Tab-separated table of C-alpha atoms in Angstrom:
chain	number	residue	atom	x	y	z
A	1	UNK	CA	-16.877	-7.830	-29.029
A	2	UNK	CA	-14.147	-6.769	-26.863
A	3	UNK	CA	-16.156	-6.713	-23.503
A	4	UNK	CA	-17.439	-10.035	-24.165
A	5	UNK	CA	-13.531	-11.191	-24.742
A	6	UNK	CA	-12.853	-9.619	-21.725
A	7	UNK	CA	-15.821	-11.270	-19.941
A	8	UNK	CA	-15.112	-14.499	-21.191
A	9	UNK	CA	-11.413	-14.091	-20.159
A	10	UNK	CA	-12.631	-13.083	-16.604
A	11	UNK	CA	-14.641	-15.965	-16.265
A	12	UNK	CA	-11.786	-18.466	-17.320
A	13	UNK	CA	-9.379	-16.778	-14.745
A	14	UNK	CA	-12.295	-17.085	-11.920
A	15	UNK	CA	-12.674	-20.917	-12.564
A	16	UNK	CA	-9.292	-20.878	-12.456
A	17	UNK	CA	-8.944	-19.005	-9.539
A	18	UNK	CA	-11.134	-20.611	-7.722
A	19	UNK	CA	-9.334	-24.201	-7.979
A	20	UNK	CA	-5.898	-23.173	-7.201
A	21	UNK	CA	-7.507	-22.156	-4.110
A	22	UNK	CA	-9.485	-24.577	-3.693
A	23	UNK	CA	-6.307	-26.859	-3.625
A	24	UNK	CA	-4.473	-24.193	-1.073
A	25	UNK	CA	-6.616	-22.558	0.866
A	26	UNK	CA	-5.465	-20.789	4.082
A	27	UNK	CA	-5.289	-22.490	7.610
A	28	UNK	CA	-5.075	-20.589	11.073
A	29	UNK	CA	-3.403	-22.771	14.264
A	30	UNK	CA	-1.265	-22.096	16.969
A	31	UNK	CA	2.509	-22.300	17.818
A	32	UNK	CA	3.229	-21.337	21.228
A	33	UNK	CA	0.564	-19.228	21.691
A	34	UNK	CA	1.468	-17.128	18.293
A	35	UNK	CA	-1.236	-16.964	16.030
A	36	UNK	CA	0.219	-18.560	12.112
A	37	UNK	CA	-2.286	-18.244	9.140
A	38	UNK	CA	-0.593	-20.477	6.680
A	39	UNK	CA	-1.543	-19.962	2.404
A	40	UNK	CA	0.424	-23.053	0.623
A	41	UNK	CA	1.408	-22.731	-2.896
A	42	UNK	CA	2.793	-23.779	-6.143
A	43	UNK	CA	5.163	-21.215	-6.332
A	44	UNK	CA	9.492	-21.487	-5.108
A	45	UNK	CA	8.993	-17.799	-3.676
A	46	UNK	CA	8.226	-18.144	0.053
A	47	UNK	CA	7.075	-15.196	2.113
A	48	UNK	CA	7.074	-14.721	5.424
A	49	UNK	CA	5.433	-11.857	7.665
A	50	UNK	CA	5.641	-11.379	11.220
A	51	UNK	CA	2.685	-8.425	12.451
A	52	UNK	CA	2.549	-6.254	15.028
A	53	UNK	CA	-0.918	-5.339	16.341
A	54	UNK	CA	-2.054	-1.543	16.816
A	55	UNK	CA	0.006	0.519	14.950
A	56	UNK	CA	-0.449	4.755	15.932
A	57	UNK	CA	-2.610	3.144	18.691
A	58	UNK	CA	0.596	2.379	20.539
A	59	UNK	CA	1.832	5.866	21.082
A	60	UNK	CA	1.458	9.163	21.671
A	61	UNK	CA	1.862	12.048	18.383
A	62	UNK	CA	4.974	13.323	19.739
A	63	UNK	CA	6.635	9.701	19.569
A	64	UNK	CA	5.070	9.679	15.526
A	65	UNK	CA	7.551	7.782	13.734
A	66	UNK	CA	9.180	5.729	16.766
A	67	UNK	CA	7.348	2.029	15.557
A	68	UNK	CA	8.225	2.467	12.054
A	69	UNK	CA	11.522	3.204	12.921
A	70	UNK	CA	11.569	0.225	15.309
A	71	UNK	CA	10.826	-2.090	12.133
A	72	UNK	CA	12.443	-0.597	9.740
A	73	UNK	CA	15.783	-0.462	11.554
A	74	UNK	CA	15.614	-4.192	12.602
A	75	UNK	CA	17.076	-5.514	9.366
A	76	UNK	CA	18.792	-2.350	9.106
A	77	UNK	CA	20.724	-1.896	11.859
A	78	UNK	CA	22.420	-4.865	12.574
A	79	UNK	CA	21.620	-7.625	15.015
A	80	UNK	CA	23.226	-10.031	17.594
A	81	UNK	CA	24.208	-12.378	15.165
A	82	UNK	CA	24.444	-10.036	12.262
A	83	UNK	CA	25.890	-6.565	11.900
A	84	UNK	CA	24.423	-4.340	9.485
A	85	UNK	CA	26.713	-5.082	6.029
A	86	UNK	CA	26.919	-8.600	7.050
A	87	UNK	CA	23.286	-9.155	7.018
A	88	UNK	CA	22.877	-7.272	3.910
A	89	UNK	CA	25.662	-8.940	2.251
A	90	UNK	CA	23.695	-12.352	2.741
A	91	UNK	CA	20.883	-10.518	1.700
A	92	UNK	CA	22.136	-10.071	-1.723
A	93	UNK	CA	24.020	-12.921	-1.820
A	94	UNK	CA	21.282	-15.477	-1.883
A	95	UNK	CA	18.341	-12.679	-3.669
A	96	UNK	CA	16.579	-12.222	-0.266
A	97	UNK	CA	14.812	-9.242	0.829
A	98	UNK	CA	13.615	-8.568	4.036
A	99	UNK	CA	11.835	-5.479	5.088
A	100	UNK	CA	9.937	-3.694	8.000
A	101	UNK	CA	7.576	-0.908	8.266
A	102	UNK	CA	4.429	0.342	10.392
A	103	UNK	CA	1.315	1.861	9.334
A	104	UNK	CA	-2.106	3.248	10.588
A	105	UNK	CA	-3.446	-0.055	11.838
A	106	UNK	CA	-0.189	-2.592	12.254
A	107	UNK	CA	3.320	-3.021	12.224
A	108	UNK	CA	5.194	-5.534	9.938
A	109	UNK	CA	9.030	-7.262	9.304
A	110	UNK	CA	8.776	-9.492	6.590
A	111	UNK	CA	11.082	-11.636	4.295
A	112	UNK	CA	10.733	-12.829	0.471
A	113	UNK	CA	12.840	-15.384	-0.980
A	114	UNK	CA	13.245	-18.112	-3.140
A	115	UNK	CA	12.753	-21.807	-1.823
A	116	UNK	CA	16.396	-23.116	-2.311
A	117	UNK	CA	17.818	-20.005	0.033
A	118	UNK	CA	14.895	-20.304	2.584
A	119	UNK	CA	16.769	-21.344	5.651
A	120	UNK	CA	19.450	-18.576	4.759
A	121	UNK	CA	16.408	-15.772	4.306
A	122	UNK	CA	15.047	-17.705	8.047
A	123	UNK	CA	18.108	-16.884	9.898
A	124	UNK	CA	17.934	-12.692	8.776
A	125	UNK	CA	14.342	-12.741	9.712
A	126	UNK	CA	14.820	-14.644	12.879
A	127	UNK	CA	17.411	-12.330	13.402
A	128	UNK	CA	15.781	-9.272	12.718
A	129	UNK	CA	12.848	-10.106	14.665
A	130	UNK	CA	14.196	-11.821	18.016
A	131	UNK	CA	18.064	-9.726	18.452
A	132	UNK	CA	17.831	-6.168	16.643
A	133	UNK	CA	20.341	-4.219	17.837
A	134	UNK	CA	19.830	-0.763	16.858
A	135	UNK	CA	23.054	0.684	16.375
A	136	UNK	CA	23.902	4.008	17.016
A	137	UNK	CA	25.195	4.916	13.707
A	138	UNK	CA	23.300	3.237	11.713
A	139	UNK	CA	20.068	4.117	13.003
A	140	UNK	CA	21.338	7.642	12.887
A	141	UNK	CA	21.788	7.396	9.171
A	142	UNK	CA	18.409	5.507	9.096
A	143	UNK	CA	16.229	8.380	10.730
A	144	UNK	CA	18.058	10.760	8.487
A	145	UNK	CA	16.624	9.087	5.144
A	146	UNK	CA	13.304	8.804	6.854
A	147	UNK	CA	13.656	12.641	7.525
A	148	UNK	CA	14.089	13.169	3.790
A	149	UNK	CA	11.432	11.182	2.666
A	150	UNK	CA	9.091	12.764	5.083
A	151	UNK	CA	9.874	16.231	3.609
A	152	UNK	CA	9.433	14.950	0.338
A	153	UNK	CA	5.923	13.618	1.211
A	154	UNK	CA	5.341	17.107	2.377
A	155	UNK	CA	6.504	19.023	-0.524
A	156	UNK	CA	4.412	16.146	-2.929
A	157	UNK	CA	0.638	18.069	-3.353
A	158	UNK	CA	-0.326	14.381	-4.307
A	159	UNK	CA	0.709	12.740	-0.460
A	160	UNK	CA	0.123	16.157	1.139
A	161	UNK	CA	-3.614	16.421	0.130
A	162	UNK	CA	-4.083	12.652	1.094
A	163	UNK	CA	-2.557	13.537	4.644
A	164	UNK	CA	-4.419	16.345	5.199
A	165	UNK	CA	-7.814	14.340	4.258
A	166	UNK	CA	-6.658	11.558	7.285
A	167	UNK	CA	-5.857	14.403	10.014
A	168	UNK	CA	-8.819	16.583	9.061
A	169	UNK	CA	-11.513	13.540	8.690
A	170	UNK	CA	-9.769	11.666	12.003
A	171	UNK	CA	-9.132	14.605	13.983
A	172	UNK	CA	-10.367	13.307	17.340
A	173	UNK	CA	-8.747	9.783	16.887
A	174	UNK	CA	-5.274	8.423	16.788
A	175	UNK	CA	-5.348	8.575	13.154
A	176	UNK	CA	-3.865	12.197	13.800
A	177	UNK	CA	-0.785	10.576	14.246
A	178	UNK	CA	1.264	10.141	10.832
A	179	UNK	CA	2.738	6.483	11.126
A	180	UNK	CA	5.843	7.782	9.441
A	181	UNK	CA	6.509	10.390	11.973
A	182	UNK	CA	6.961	14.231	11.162
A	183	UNK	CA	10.264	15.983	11.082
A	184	UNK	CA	10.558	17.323	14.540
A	185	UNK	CA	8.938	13.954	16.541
A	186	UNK	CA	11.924	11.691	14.246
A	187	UNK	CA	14.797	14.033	14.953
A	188	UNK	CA	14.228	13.841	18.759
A	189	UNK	CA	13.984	10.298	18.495
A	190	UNK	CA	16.946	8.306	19.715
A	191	UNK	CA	18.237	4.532	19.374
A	192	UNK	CA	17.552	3.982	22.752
A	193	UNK	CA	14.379	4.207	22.785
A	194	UNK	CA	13.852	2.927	19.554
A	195	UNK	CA	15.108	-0.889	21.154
A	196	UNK	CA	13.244	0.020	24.244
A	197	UNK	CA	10.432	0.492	22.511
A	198	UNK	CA	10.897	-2.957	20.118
A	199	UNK	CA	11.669	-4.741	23.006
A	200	UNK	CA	9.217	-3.644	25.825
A	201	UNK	CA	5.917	-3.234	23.657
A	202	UNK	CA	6.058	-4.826	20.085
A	203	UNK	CA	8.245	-8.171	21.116
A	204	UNK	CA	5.156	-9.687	22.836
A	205	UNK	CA	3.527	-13.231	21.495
A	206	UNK	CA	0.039	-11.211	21.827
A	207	UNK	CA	0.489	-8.788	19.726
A	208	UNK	CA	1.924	-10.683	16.738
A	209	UNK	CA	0.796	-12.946	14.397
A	210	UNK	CA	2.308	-14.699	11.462
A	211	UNK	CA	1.964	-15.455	8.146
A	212	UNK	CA	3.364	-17.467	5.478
A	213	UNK	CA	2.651	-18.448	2.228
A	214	UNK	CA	4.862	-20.321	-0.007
A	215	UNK	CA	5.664	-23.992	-1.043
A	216	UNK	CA	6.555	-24.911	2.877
A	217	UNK	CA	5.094	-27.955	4.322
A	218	UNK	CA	2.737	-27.044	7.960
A	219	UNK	CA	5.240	-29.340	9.680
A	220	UNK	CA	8.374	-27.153	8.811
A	221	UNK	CA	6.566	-23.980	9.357
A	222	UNK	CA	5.586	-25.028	12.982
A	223	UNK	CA	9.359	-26.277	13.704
A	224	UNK	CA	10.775	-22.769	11.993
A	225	UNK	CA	8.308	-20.825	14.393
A	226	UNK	CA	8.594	-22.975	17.358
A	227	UNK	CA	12.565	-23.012	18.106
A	228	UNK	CA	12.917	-19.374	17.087
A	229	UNK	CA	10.402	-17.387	18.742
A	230	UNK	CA	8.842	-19.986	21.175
A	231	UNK	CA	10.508	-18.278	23.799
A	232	UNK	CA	9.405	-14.522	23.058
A	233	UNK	CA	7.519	-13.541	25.765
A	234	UNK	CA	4.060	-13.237	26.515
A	235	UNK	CA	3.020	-10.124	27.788
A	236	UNK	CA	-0.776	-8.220	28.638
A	237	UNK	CA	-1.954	-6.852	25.522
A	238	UNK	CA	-5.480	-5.283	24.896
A	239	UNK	CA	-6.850	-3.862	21.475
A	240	UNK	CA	-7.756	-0.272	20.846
A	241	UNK	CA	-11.496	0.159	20.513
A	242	UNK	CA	-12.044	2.160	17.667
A	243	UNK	CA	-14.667	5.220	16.901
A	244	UNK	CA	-15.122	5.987	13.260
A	245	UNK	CA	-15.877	9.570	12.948
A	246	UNK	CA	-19.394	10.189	10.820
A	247	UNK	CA	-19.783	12.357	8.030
A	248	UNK	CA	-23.345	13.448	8.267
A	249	UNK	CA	-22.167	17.332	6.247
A	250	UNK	CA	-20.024	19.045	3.740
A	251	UNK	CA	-17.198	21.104	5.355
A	252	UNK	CA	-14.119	22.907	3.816
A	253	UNK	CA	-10.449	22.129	4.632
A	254	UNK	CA	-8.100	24.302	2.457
A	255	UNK	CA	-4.512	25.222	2.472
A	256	UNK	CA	-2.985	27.850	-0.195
A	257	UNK	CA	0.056	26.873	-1.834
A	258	UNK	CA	1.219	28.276	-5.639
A	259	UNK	CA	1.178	24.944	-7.363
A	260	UNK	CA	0.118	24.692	-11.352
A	261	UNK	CA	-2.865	23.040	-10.568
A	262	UNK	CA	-4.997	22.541	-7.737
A	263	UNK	CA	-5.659	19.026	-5.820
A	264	UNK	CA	-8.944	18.276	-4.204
A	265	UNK	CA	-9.928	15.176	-2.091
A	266	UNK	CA	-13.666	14.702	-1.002
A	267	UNK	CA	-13.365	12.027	2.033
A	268	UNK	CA	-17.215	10.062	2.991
A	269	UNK	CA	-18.115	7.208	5.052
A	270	UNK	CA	-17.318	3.951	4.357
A	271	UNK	CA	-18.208	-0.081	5.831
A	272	UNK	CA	-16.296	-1.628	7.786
A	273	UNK	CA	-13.781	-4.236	6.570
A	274	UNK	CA	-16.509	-6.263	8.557
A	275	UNK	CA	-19.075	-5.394	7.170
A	276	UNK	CA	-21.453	-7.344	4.958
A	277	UNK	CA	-21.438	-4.329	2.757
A	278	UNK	CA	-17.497	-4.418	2.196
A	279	UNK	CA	-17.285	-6.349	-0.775
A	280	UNK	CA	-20.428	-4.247	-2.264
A	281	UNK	CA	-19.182	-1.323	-1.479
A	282	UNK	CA	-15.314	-2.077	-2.649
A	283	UNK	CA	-17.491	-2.537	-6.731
A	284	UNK	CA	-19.631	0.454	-6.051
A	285	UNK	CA	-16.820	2.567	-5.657
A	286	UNK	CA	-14.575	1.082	-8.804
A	287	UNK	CA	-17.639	1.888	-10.793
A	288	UNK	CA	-17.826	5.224	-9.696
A	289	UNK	CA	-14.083	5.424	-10.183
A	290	UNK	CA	-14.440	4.847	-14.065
A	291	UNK	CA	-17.555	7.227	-14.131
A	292	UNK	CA	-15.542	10.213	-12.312
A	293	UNK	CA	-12.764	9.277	-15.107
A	294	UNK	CA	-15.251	9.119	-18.071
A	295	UNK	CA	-17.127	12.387	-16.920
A	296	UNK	CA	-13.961	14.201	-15.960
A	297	UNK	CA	-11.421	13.713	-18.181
A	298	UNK	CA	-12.434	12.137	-21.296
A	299	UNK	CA	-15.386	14.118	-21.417
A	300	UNK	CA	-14.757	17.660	-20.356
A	301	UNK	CA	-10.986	16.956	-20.104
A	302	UNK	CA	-10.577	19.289	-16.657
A	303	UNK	CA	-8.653	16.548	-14.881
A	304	UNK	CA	-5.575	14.118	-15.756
A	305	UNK	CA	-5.923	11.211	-13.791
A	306	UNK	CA	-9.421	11.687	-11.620
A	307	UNK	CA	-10.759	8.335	-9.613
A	308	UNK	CA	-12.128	7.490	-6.308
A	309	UNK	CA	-11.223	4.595	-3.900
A	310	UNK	CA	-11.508	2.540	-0.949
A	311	UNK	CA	-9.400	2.627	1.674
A	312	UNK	CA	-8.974	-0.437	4.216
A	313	UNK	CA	-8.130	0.430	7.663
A	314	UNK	CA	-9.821	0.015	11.297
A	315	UNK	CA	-12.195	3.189	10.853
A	316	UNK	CA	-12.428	3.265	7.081
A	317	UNK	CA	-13.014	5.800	4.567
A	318	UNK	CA	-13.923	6.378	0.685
A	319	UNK	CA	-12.438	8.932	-1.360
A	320	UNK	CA	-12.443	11.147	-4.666
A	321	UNK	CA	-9.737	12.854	-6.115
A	322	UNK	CA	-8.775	15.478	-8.670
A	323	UNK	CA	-6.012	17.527	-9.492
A	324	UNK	CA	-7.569	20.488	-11.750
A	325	UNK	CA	-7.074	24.237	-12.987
A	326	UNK	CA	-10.607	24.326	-12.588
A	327	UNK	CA	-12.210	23.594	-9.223
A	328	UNK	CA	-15.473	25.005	-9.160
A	329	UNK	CA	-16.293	22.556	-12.602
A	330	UNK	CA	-14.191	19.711	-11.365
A	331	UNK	CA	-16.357	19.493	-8.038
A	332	UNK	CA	-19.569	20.072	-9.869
A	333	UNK	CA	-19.375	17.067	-11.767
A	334	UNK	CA	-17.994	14.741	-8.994
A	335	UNK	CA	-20.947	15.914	-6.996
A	336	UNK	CA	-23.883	15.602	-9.341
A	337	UNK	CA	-22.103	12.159	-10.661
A	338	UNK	CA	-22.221	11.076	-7.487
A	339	UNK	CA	-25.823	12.171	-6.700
A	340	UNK	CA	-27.241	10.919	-9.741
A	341	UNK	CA	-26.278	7.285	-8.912
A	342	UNK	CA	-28.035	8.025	-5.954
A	343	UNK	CA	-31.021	8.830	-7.535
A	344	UNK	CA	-31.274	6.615	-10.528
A	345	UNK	CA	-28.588	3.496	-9.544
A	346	UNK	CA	-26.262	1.319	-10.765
A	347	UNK	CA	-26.511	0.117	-14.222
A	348	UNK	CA	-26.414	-3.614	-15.322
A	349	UNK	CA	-23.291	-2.801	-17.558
A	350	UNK	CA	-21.352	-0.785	-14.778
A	351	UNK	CA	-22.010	-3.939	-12.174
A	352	UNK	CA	-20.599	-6.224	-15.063
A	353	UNK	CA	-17.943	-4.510	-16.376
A	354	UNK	CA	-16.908	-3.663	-13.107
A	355	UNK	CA	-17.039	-7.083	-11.871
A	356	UNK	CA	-14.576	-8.386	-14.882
A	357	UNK	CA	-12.100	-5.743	-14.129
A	358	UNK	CA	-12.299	-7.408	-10.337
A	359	UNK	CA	-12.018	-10.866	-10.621
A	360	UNK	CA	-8.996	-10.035	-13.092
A	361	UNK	CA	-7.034	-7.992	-10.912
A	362	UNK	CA	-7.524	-10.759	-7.914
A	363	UNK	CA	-6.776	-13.577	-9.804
A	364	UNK	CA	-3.483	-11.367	-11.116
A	365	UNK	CA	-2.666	-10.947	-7.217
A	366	UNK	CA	-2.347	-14.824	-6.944
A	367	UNK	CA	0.779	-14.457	-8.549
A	368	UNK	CA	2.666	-12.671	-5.813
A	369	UNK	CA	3.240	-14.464	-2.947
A	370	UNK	CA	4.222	-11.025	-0.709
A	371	UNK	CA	1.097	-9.381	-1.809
A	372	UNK	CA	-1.523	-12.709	-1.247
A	373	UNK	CA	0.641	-12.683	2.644
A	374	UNK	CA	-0.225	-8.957	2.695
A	375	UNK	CA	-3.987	-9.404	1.637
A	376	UNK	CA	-4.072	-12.416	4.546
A	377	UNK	CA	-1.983	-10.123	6.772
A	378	UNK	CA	-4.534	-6.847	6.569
A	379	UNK	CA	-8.202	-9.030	6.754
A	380	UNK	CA	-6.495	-10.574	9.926
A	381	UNK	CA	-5.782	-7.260	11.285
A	382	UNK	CA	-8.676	-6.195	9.958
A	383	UNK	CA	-10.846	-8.680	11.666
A	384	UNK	CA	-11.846	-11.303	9.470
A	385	UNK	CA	-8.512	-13.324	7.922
A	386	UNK	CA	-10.954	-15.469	5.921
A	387	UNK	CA	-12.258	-11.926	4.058
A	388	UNK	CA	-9.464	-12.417	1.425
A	389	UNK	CA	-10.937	-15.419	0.048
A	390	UNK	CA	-13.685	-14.836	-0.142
A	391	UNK	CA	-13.723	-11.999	-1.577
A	392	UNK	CA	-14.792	-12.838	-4.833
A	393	UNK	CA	-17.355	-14.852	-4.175
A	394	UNK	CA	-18.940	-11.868	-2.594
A	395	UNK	CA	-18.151	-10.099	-5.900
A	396	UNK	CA	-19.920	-12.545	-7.899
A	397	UNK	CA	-23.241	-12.413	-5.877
A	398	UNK	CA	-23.123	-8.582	-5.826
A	399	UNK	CA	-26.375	-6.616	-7.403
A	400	UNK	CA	-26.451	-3.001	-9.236
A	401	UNK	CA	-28.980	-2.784	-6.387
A	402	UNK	CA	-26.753	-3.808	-3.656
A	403	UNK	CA	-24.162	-1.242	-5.386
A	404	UNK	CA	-26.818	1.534	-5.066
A	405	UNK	CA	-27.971	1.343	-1.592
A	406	UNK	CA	-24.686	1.253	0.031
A	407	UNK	CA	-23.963	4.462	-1.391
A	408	UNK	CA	-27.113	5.395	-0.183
A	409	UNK	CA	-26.578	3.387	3.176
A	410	UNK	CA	-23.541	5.350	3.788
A	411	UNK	CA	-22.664	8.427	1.661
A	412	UNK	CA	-24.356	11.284	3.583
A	413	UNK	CA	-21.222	14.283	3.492
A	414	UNK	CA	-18.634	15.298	1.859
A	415	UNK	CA	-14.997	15.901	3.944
A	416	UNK	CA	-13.263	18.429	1.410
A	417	UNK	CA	-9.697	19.159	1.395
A	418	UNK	CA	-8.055	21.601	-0.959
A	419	UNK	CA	-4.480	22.511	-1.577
A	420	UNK	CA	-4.319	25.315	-4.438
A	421	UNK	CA	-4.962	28.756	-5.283
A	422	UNK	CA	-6.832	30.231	-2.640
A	423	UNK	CA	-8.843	32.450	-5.221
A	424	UNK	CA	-10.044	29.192	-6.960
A	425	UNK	CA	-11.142	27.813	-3.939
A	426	UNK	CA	-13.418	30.639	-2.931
A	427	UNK	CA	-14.946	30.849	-6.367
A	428	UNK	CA	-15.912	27.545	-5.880
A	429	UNK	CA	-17.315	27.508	-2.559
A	430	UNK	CA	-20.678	26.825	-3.888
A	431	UNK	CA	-19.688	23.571	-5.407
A	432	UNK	CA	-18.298	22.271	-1.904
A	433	UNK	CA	-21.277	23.113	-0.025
A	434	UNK	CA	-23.635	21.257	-2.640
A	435	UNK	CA	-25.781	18.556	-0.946
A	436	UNK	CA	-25.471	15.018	-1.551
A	437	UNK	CA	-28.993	13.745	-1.866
């Protein structure tokens, strides 16, 4: 009784999905020569997100850190028109939060506020984006919070283990380079070259795009974009060509540390974002999520939170996870879960139930307007801005078959990484080197 509930509760929120975006579906145009992919709404929250193309691409390791610095400290450290406590004080005067970051793939500076204080929340992001000014002290006390928060990544087994799974499965690519920087590369990094960077590669009409979603009209969207950044300039830009490293075996990547329990990710191949596989793949791996969860911990209980996931990026990868006192079981199972899926499939009930859990969680993202501009934001970077709606349509024409023989399709080794006891790890050697087949 309660799966059909929740079935028939999935289906009412797809139909009614579907016809709010029907009724505002995304546009892409042109405003002197920057790229705008427009979502309108219902909603009085308007977001706005200006992206930077290329992310670690732009750089070399021992400048990690210098573009996320760049947008961070752009609403941070004060502008032309702005110093830093005055634009913050407007900030909070009228709600409005405006933001700026860089990952793997992109770069982003984005603001969030309510439709009455729109023009006010438009003048800090203009601001931020066309005159940062990168003051001395404030940047200084900028990079020293980003130093903290790096070493407390670093000390975290939970976003240690995940980092070493990127630099040992990306080795040969920029994805060696930790968008966030590491200790040494931030300290040597100065303001100067922080707004020499900004200025002479990320301020450039082809690298950016923009998009907005909100109740905004096209007309005073264009206007906005047109007197504020029509004159940005327009420089040479060309896109990195990336090389997605295959996993064709198992291999090892530990590191001993005396933790209470041990953490374990197992990285394999993935579709790209692409791909007609993506959305197929995306369910697949949910499903196996709940599986690893069932056969983990509710079953043998060896693991708290176990689960696997997708994760989106240029050259993309799937992953499991565990934190356990016992590796040598903990790997057993995820293996021989994983391999008997293989063999026998997907079941009708882990397609459907699977599906439900989908649909809900996408029509629940409707309601934020920041995360429906990051979801347009990433398939645009991604290479396909139109992937985000229609998502779920793909969903709904997915197959336990199709489920099956993308794991098939793709999963052929297992990328280990271990950080633990390194007695536990050798004892369960065997378990890392068994086959996927």
């Amino acid at each position: 009784m309660k799966n059909f509930v929740f079935s028939f509760l999935s289906a009412v929120l797809l139909m009614i999905s579907q016809t709010v975006s029907a009724q505002n579906a995304a546009q892409k145009f042109q405003v002197d020569s920057i790229t705008v992919i427009m979502k309108p709404t219902v909603k009085d929250i308007i977001n706005v997100s200006v992206y930077y193309r290329g992310g670690v691409t732009n750089y070399s390791p021992e400048k990690a850190g210098i573009e996320n610095l760049a947008l961070a400290g752009a609403p941070e450290c004060g502008t032309k028109l702005f110093s830093k406590d005055a634009f913050k004080n407007k900030a909070d005067q009228f709600g409005i939060n405006v933001y700026g970051s860089s990952t793997y793939d992109y770069g982003v500076i984005s603001v969030n506020c309510i439709k009455k204080y729109f023009n006010e929340g438009w003048s800090l992001l203009e601001a931020a984006v066309k005159n940062p000014l990168y003051d001395e002290k404030d940047f200084d006390l900028l990079k020293q919070k980003v130093i903290s928060g790096i070493k407390n990544a670093d000390a975290d087994p939970d976003s240690k283990i995940l980092k070493m799974a990127v630099a040992t499965t990306f080795k040969n690519t920029p994805y060696v380079i930790d968008a966030t920087g590491e200790v040494n590369t931030v300290t040597n990094l100065s303001a100067k070259e922080i707004k020499d960077y900004y200025y002479n590669t990320l301020l450039n009409k082809n690298r950016m795009f923009i998009v907005v979603v909100g109740k905004i009209s096209k007309e005073e969207i264009t206007k906005k974009i047109k007197n504020a950044f029509g004159g940005i300039p327009s420089k040479t830009y060309t896109a990195s060509t990336y090389h997605t490293p295959e996993i064709i075996s198992n291999s090892l990547n530990s590191e001993p540390r005396k933790l209470a329990t041990n953490y374990i990710i197992g990285v394999v191949n993935a579709p790209l974002f692409t791909s007609g596989d993506f959305a197929v793949n995306r369910l697949a791996v949910s499903a196996f999520s709940e599986n690893l969860f069932t056969e983990i911990r509710t079953k043998r209980n060896l693991s708290y939170a176990p689960h696997a996931m997708s994760v989106l990026q240029q050259m993309p990868y799937d992953y499991m996870y565990v934190s356990t006192t016992d590796p040598k079981a903990s790997v057993e199972v995820m293996v021989n879960e994983l391999n008997r899926i293989i063999r026998k499939g997907f079941s009708q009930k882990e397609l459907t139930d699977t599906k439900n859990l989908f649909i809900t969680t996408n029509y629940m993202k409707e309601e934020s307007t920041d995360k429906m501009a990051a979801a347009l934001g990433k398939s645009e970077i991604l290479g396909n801005w139109k992937m985000d709606e229609e998502f779920v349509d793909k969903i709904q024409k997915t197959t336990p078959a199709d489920m099956t023989n993308v794991f098939k399709k793709y999963i052929k080794g297992i990328n280990w990484n271990y950080l633990g006891d390194e007695k536990a790890a050798d004892e369960a050697k065997d378990a890392f080197n068994m086959k996927v087949n």
